[in-house]
Short mmCIF file of C-alpha atoms in Angstrom, two decimals:
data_model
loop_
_atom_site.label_atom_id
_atom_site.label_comp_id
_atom_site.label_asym_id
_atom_site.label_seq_id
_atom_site.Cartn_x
_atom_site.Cartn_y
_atom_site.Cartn_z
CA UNK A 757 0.00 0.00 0.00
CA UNK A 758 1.44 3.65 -1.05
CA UNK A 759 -0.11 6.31 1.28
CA UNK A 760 0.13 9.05 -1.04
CA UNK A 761 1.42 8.63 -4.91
CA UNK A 762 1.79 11.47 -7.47
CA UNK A 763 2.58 10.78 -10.84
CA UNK A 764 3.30 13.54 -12.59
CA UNK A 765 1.50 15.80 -11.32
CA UNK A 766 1.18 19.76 -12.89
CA UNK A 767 -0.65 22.88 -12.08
CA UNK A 768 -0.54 26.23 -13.71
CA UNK A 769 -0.73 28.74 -10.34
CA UNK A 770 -0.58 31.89 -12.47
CA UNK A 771 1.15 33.20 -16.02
CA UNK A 772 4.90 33.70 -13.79
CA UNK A 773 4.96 30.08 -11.65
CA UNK A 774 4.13 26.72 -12.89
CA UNK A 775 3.87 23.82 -10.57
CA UNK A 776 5.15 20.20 -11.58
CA UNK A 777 5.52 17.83 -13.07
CA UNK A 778 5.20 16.25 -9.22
CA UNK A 779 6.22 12.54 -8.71
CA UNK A 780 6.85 11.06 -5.71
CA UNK A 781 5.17 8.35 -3.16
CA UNK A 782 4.92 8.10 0.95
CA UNK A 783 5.42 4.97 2.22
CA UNK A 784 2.96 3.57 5.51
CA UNK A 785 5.09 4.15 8.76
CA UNK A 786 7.42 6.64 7.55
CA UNK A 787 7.85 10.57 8.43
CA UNK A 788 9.28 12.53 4.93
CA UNK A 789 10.44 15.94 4.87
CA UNK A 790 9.38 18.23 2.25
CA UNK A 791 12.20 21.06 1.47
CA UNK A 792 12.94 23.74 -1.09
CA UNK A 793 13.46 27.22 -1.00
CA UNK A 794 10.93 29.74 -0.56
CA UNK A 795 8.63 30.15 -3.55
CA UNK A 796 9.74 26.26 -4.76
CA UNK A 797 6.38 25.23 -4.67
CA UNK A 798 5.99 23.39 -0.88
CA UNK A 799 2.87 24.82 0.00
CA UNK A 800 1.24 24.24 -3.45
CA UNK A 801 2.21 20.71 -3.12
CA UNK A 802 0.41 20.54 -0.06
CA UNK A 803 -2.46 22.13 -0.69
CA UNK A 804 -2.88 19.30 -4.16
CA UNK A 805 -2.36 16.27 -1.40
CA UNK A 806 -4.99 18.11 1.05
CA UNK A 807 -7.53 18.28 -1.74
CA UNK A 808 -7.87 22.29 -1.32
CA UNK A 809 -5.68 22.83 -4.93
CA UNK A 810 -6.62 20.69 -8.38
CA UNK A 811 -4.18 20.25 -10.33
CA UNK A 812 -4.50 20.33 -14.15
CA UNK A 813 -2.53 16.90 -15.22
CA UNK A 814 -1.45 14.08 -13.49
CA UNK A 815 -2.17 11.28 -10.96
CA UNK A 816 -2.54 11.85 -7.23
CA UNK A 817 -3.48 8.65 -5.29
CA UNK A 818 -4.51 8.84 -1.76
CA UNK A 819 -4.21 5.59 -0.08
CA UNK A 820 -4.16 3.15 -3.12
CA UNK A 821 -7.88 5.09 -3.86
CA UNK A 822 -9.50 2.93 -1.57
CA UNK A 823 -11.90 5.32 0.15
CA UNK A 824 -14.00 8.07 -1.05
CA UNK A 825 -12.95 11.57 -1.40
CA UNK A 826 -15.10 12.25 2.28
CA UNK A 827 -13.26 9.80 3.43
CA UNK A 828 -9.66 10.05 2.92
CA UNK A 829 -10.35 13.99 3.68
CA UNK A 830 -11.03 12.41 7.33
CA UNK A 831 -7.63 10.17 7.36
CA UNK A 832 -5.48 13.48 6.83
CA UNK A 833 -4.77 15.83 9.24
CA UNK A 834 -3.45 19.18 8.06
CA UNK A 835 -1.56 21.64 9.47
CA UNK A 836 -1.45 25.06 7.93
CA UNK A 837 1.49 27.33 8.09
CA UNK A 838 -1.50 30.25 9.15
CA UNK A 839 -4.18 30.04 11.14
CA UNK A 840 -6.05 32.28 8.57
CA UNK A 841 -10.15 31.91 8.98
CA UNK A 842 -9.46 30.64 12.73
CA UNK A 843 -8.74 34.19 14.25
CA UNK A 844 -12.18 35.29 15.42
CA UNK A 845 -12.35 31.47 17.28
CA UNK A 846 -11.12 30.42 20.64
CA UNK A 847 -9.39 26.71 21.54
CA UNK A 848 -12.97 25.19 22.77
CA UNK A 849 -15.29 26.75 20.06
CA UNK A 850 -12.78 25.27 17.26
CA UNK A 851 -12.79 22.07 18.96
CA UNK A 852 -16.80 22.06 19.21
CA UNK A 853 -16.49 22.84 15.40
CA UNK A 854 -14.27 20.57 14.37
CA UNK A 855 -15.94 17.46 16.55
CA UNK A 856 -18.77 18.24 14.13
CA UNK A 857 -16.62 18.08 11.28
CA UNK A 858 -14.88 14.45 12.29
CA UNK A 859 -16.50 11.76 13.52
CA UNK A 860 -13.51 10.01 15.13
CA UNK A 861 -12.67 13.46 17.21
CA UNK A 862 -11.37 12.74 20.74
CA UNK A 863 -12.41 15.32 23.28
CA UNK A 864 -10.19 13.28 25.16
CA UNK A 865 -6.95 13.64 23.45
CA UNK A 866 -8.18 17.09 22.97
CA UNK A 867 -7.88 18.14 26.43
CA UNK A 868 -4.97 16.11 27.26
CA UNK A 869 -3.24 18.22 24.66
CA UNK A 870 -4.78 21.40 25.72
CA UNK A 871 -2.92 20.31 29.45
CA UNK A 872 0.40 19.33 27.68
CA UNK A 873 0.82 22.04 25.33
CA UNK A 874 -0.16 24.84 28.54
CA UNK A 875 -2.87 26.40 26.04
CA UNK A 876 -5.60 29.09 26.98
CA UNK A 877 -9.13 27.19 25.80
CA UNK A 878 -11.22 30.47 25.88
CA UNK A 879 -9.00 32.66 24.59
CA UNK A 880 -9.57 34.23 21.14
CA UNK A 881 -6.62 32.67 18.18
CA UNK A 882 -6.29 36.18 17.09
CA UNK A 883 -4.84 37.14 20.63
CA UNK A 884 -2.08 34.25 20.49
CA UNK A 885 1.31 34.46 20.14
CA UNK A 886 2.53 32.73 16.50
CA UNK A 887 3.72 29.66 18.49
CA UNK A 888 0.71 29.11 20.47
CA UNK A 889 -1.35 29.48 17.51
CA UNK A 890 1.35 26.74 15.70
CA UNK A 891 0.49 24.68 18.98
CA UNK A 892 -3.45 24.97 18.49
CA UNK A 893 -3.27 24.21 14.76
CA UNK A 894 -1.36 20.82 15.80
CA UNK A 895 -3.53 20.16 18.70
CA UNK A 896 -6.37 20.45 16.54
CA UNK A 897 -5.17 17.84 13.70
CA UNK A 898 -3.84 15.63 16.57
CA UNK A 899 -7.17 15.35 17.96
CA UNK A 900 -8.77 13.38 15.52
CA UNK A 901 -8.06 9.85 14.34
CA UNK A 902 -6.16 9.97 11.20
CA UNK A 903 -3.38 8.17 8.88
CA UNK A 904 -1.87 10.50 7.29
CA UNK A 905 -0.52 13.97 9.02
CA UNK A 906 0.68 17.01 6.63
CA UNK A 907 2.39 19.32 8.26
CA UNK A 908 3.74 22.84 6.79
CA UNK A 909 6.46 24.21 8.39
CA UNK A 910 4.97 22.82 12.44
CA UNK A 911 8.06 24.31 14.28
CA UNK A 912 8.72 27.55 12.59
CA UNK A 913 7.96 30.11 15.53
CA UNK A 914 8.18 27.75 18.19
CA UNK A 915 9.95 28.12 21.54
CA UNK A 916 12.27 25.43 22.56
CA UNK A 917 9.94 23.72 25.15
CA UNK A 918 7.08 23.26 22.76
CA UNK A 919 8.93 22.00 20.15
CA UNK A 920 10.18 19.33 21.90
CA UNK A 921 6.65 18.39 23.36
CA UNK A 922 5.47 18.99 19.39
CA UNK A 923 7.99 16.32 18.28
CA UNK A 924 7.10 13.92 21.31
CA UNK A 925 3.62 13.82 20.33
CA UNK A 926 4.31 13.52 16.79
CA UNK A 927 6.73 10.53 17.64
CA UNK A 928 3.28 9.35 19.77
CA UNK A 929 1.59 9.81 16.79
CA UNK A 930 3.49 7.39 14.85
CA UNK A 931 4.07 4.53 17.59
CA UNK A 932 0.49 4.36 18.36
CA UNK A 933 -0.18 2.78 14.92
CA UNK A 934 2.51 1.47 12.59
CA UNK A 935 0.85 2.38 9.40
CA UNK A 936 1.16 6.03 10.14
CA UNK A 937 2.98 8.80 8.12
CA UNK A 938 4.03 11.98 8.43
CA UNK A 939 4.96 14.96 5.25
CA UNK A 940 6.29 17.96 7.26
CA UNK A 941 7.47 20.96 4.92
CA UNK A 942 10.71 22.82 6.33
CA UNK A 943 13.25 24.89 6.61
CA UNK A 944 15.17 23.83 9.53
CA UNK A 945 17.56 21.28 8.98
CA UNK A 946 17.87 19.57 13.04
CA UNK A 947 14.04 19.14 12.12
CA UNK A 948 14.88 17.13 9.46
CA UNK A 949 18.00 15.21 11.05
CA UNK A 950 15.59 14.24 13.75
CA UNK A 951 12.20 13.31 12.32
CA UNK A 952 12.27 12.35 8.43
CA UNK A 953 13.28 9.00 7.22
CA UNK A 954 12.68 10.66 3.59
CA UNK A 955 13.55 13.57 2.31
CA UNK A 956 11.39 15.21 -1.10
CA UNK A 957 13.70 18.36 -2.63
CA UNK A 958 11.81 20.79 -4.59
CA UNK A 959 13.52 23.34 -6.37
CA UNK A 960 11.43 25.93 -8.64
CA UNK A 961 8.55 24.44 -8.58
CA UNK A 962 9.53 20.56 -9.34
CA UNK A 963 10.47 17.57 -7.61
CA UNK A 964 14.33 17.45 -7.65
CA UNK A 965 14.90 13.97 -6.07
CA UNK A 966 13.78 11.58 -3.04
CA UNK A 967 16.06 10.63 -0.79
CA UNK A 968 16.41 7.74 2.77
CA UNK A 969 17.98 10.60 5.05
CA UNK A 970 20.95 8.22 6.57
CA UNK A 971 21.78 6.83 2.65
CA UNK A 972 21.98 10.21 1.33
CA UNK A 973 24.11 11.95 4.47
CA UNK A 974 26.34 8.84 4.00
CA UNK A 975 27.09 9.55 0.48
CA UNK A 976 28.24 13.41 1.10
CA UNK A 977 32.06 14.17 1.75
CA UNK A 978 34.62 16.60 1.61
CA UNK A 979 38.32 15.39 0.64
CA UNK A 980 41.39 16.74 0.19
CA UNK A 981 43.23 14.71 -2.52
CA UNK A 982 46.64 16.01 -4.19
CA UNK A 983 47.15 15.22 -8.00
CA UNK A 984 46.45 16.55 -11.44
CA UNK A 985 43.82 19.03 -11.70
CA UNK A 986 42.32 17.31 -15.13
CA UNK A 987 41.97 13.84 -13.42
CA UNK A 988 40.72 15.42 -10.02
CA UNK A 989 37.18 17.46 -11.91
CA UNK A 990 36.77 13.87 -14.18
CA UNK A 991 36.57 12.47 -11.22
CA UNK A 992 32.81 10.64 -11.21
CA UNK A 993 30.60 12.04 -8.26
CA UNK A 994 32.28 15.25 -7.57
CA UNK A 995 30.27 18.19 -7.58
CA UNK A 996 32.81 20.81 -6.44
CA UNK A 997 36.51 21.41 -7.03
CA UNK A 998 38.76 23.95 -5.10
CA UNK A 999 42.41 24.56 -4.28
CA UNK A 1000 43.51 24.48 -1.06
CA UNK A 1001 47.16 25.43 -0.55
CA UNK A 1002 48.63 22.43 -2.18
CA UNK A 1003 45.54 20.35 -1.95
CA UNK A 1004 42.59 20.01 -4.02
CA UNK A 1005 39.68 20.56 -1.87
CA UNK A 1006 36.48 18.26 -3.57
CA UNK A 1007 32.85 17.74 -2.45
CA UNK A 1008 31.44 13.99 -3.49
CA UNK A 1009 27.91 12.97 -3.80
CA UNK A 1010 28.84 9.68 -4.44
CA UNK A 1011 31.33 8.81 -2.40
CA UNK A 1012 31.89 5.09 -3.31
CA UNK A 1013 32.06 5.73 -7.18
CA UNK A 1014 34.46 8.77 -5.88
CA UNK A 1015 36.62 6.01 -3.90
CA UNK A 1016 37.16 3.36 -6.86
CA UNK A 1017 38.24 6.01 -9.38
CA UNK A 1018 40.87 7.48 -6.50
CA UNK A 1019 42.45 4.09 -6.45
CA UNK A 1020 42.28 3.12 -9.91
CA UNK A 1021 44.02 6.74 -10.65
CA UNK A 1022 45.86 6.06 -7.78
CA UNK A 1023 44.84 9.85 -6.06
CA UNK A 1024 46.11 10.09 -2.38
CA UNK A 1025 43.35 11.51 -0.43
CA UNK A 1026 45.24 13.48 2.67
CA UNK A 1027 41.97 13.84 4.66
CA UNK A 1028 38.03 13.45 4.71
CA UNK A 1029 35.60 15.09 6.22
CA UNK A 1030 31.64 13.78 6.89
CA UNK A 1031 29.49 16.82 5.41
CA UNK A 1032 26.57 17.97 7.95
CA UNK A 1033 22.52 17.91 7.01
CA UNK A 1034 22.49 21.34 6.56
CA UNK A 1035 25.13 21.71 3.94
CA UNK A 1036 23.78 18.41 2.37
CA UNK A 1037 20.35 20.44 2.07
CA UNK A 1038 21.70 23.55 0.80
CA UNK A 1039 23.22 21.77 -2.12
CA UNK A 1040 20.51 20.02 -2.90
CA UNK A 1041 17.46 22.74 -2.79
CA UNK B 865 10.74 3.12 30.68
CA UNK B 866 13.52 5.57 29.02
CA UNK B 867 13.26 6.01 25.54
CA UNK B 868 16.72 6.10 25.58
CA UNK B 869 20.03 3.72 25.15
CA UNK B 870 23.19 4.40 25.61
CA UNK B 871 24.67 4.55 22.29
CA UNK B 872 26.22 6.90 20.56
CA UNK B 873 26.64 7.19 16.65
CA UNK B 874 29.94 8.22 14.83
CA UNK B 875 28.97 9.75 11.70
CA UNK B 876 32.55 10.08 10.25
CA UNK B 877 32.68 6.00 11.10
CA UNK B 878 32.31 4.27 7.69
CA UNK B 879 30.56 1.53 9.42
CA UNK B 880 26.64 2.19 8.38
CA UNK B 881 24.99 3.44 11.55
CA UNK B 882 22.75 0.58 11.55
CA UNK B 883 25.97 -2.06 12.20
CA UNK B 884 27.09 0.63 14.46
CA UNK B 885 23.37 0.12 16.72
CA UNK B 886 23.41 -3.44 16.12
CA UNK B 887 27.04 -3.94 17.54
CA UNK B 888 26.68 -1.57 20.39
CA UNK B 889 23.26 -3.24 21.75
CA UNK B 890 24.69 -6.30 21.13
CA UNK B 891 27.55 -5.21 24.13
CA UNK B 892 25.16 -3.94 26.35
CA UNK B 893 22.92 -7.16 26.13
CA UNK B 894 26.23 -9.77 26.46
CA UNK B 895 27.67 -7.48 29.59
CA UNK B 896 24.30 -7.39 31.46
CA UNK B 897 23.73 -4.18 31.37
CA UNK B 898 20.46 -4.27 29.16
CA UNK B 899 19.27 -7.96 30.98
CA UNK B 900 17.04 -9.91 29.68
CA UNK B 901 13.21 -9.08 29.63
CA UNK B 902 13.89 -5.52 29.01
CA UNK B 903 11.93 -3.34 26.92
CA UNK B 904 14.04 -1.89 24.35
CA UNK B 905 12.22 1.31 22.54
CA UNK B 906 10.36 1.48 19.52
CA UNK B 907 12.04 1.53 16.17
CA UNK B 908 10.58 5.40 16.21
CA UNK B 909 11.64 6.45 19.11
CA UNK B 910 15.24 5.47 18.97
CA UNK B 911 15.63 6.74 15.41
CA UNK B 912 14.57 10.38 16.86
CA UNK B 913 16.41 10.12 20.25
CA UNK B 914 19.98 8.93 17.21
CA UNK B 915 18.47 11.37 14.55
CA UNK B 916 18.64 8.41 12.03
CA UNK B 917 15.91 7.19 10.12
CA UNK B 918 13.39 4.19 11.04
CA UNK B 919 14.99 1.93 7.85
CA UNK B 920 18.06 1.93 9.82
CA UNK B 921 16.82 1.22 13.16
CA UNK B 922 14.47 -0.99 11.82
CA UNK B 923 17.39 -3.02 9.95
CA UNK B 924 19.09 -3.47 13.30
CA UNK B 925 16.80 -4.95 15.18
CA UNK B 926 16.27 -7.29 12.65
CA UNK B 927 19.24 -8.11 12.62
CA UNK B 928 19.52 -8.76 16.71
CA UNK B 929 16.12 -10.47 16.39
CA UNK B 930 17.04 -12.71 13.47
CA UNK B 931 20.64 -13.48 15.77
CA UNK B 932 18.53 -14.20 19.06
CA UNK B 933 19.44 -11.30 21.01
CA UNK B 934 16.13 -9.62 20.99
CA UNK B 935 12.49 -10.50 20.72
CA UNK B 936 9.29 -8.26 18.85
CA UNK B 937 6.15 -8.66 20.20
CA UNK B 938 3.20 -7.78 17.67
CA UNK B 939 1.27 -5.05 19.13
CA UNK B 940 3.63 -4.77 22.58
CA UNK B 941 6.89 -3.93 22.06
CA UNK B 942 10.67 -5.53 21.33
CA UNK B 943 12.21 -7.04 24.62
CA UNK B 944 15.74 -8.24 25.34
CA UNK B 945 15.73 -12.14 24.59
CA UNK B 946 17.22 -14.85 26.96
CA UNK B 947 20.72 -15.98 25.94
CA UNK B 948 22.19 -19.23 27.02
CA UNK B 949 24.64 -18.77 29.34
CA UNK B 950 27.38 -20.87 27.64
CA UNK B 951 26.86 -19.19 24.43
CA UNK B 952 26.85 -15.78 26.04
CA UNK B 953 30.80 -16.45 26.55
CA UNK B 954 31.30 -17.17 22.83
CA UNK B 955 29.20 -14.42 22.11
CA UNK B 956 31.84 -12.21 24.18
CA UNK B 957 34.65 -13.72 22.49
CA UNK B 958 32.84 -13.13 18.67
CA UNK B 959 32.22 -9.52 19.51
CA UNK B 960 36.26 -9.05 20.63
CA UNK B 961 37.31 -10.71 17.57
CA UNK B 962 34.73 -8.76 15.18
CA UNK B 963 36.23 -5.69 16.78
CA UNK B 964 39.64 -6.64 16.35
CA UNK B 965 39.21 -7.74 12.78
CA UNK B 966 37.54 -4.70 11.63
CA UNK B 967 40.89 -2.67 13.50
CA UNK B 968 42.81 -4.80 11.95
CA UNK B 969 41.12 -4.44 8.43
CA UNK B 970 41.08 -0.56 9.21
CA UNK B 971 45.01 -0.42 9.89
CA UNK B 972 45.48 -3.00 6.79
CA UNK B 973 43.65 -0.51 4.50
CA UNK B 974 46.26 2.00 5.83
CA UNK B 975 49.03 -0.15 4.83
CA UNK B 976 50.42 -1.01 8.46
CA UNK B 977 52.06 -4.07 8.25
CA UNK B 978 51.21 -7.06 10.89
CA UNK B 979 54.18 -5.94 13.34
CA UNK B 980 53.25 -2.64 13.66
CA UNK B 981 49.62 -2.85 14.48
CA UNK B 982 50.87 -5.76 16.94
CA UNK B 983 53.29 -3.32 18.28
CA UNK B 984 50.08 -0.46 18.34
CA UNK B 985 47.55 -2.76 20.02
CA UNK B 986 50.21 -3.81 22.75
CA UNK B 987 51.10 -0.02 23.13
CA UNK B 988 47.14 0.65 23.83
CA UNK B 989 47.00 -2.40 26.64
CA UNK B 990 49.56 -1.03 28.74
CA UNK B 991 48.35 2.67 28.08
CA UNK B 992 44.74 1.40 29.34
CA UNK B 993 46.52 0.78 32.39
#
């Protein structure tokens, strides 16, 4: 079973940005992180998987089409960056609405979050501060059954202490039943390093590549070889070549191809270095 | 029960992380200090508390599951398994010599010859001291 599967997917915003094509799939039980650059096309993405966008070609399936749109509507939870349209509400009246709305709401997993997360239930959203109103919006989607979560951007704005009760639940969320998953959209790279199995790239307004997080950090390095310019940039794998004193200072994304062609030209690599998640990102988005 | 172990990952280690998890529970099971009967955490939880992914985790307790030392229960959890007492001193002895043999294979790919990483690993015994 593939919780979510685009195949490529495209959607004409406006005459300047074009989204797609889109392909990628979530597997049941995993947590993928969604990153690109601002305007790359994240939220659109979102807002095709959450039903709210339709896009003009393409595939989308929502868990292998086996429910009904009103269904699989209830089996997602979503998490807007905003809290647009919820300002004039307090904590208790959108929980009153939202019971209506789901069938398999928990007012008890509703107030058990209202206790964790130390939020005011009668207090108007408008009057919150941006991370209590990131709080509410996950309290909210955490509060009913679902099998899929979508979250976009859940710990921009955040204070320390919430966002490690935000990840605890999520981590909840997942353990409680092990065909669970989890799309989060992000800029912050420790976000990724500690929650996604996956990572999706975007990058102007297409899906660059999909990637298993430990694989793909594993594959990074820096070296510092010394030999012939010319052999050093043929080199298969290397995306970057500087000097360095006497050293040639290269970036791999393939590290094992990288490896076999140092010893068949018989390159002496001086040193290595492991390349961190966020420098791994920035190349990549 | 801590959703915690103590482990700790070397990312500029060449070993994949999930041999790294696998070898280190594997000590703390065959020294006692994870006995049998106890609840390890879920594949989740220690892939957040590492920062590594669930397909790693997940491939190292199948590995300890598929070589005895742990057990998964459907629905309640993955518990420390009972190993034989007898085997639990070959077990010590395999996890010295799989150490040694991957220092040895380390200092081989450096080109030390067999005298000098004898000479090394005698120099660390009596610095240990």
């Amino acid at each position: 079973m593939k919780v979510i599967s685009l195949q490529g997917i495209e959607k004409r915003m406006d005459k300047q940005v074009h989204i797609g094509p889109l392909t990628f799939q979530i597997d049941p039980g995993t947590i993928t992180a969604l990153v690109g650059n601002n305007g790359a096309g994240k939220s659109t993405l979102i807002r095709i998987l959450t039903g709210k966008v339709f896009p003009d070609k393409g595939v989308i399936h929502r868990f292998d089409q086996l429910y009904s749109e009103n269904e699989w509507k209830k089996d997602i939870g979503y998490v807007p960056q905003t809290a647009i349209g919820y300002e004039q509400f307090s904590l208790k009246q959108l929980g009153e609405l939202y019971q209506i709305g789901y069938k398999n709401w928990s007012k008890d997993t509703f107030n058990r979050l209202i206790e964790a997360f130390n939020l005011p239930k009668n207090k108007k959203f408008e009057t919150l501060s941006v991370g209590m109103q990131k709080k509410g919006l996950i309290l909210l989607a955490l509060s009913h059954s679902t099998k899929l979560l979508i979250l976009d951007e859940p710990l921009s704005g955040v204070d320390l202490e919430s966002q490690e009760l935000i990840t605890k639940e999520l981590v909840s969320y997942m353990d409680e039943d092990p065909n669970r998953s989890i799309l989060f959209a992000t800029h912050i790279p420790e976000e990724v390093k500690q929650l996604a199995d996956y990572i999706v790239c975007m990058k102007r307004g297409t899906v660059t590549g999909q990637y298993e997080k430990d694989h793909l950090i594993q594959k990074f390095k820096r070296l510092w070889i010394s030999g012939s310019e010319e052999k050093i940039r043929n080199l298969p794998g290397v995306i970057n070549v500087n000097i360095n004193g006497g050293y040639w200072e290269v970036m791999t994304e393939q590290i094992e191809l990288t490896e076999v062609a140092l010893r068949k030209e018989n390159l002496h690599v001086i040193s290595e270095q492991t390349i961190s998640i966020t420098e791994v990102l920035r190349i990549l988005v | 029960m801590s959703d915690l172990l103590p482990i700790e990952i070397d990312e500029n280690s060449r070993v994949p992380i999930y041999d790294q998890i696998e070898s280190q529970v594997k000590t703390l099971i065959i020294s006692g200090i994870l006995p049998a009967g106890n609840p390890l955490p879920s594949i989740r939880k220690l892939a957040t508390s590492l920062s590594c992914s669930v397909i790693t985790t997940r491939r190292a307790y199948q590995n300890l599951e598929h070589q005895g030392y742990i057990n998964t229960l459907q629905g309640k959890g993955t518990y420390v398994a009972e190993i034989n007492m007898n085997k639990q001193h070959e077990q010590k002895e395999k996890a010295v010599i799989d150490a040694l043999s991957r220092a040895a294979n380390l200092g081989k790919s450096y080109q030390y010859s067999d005298e000098e990483l004898v000479q090394l690993f005698s120099t660390i015994l009596k610095e240990g001291k």
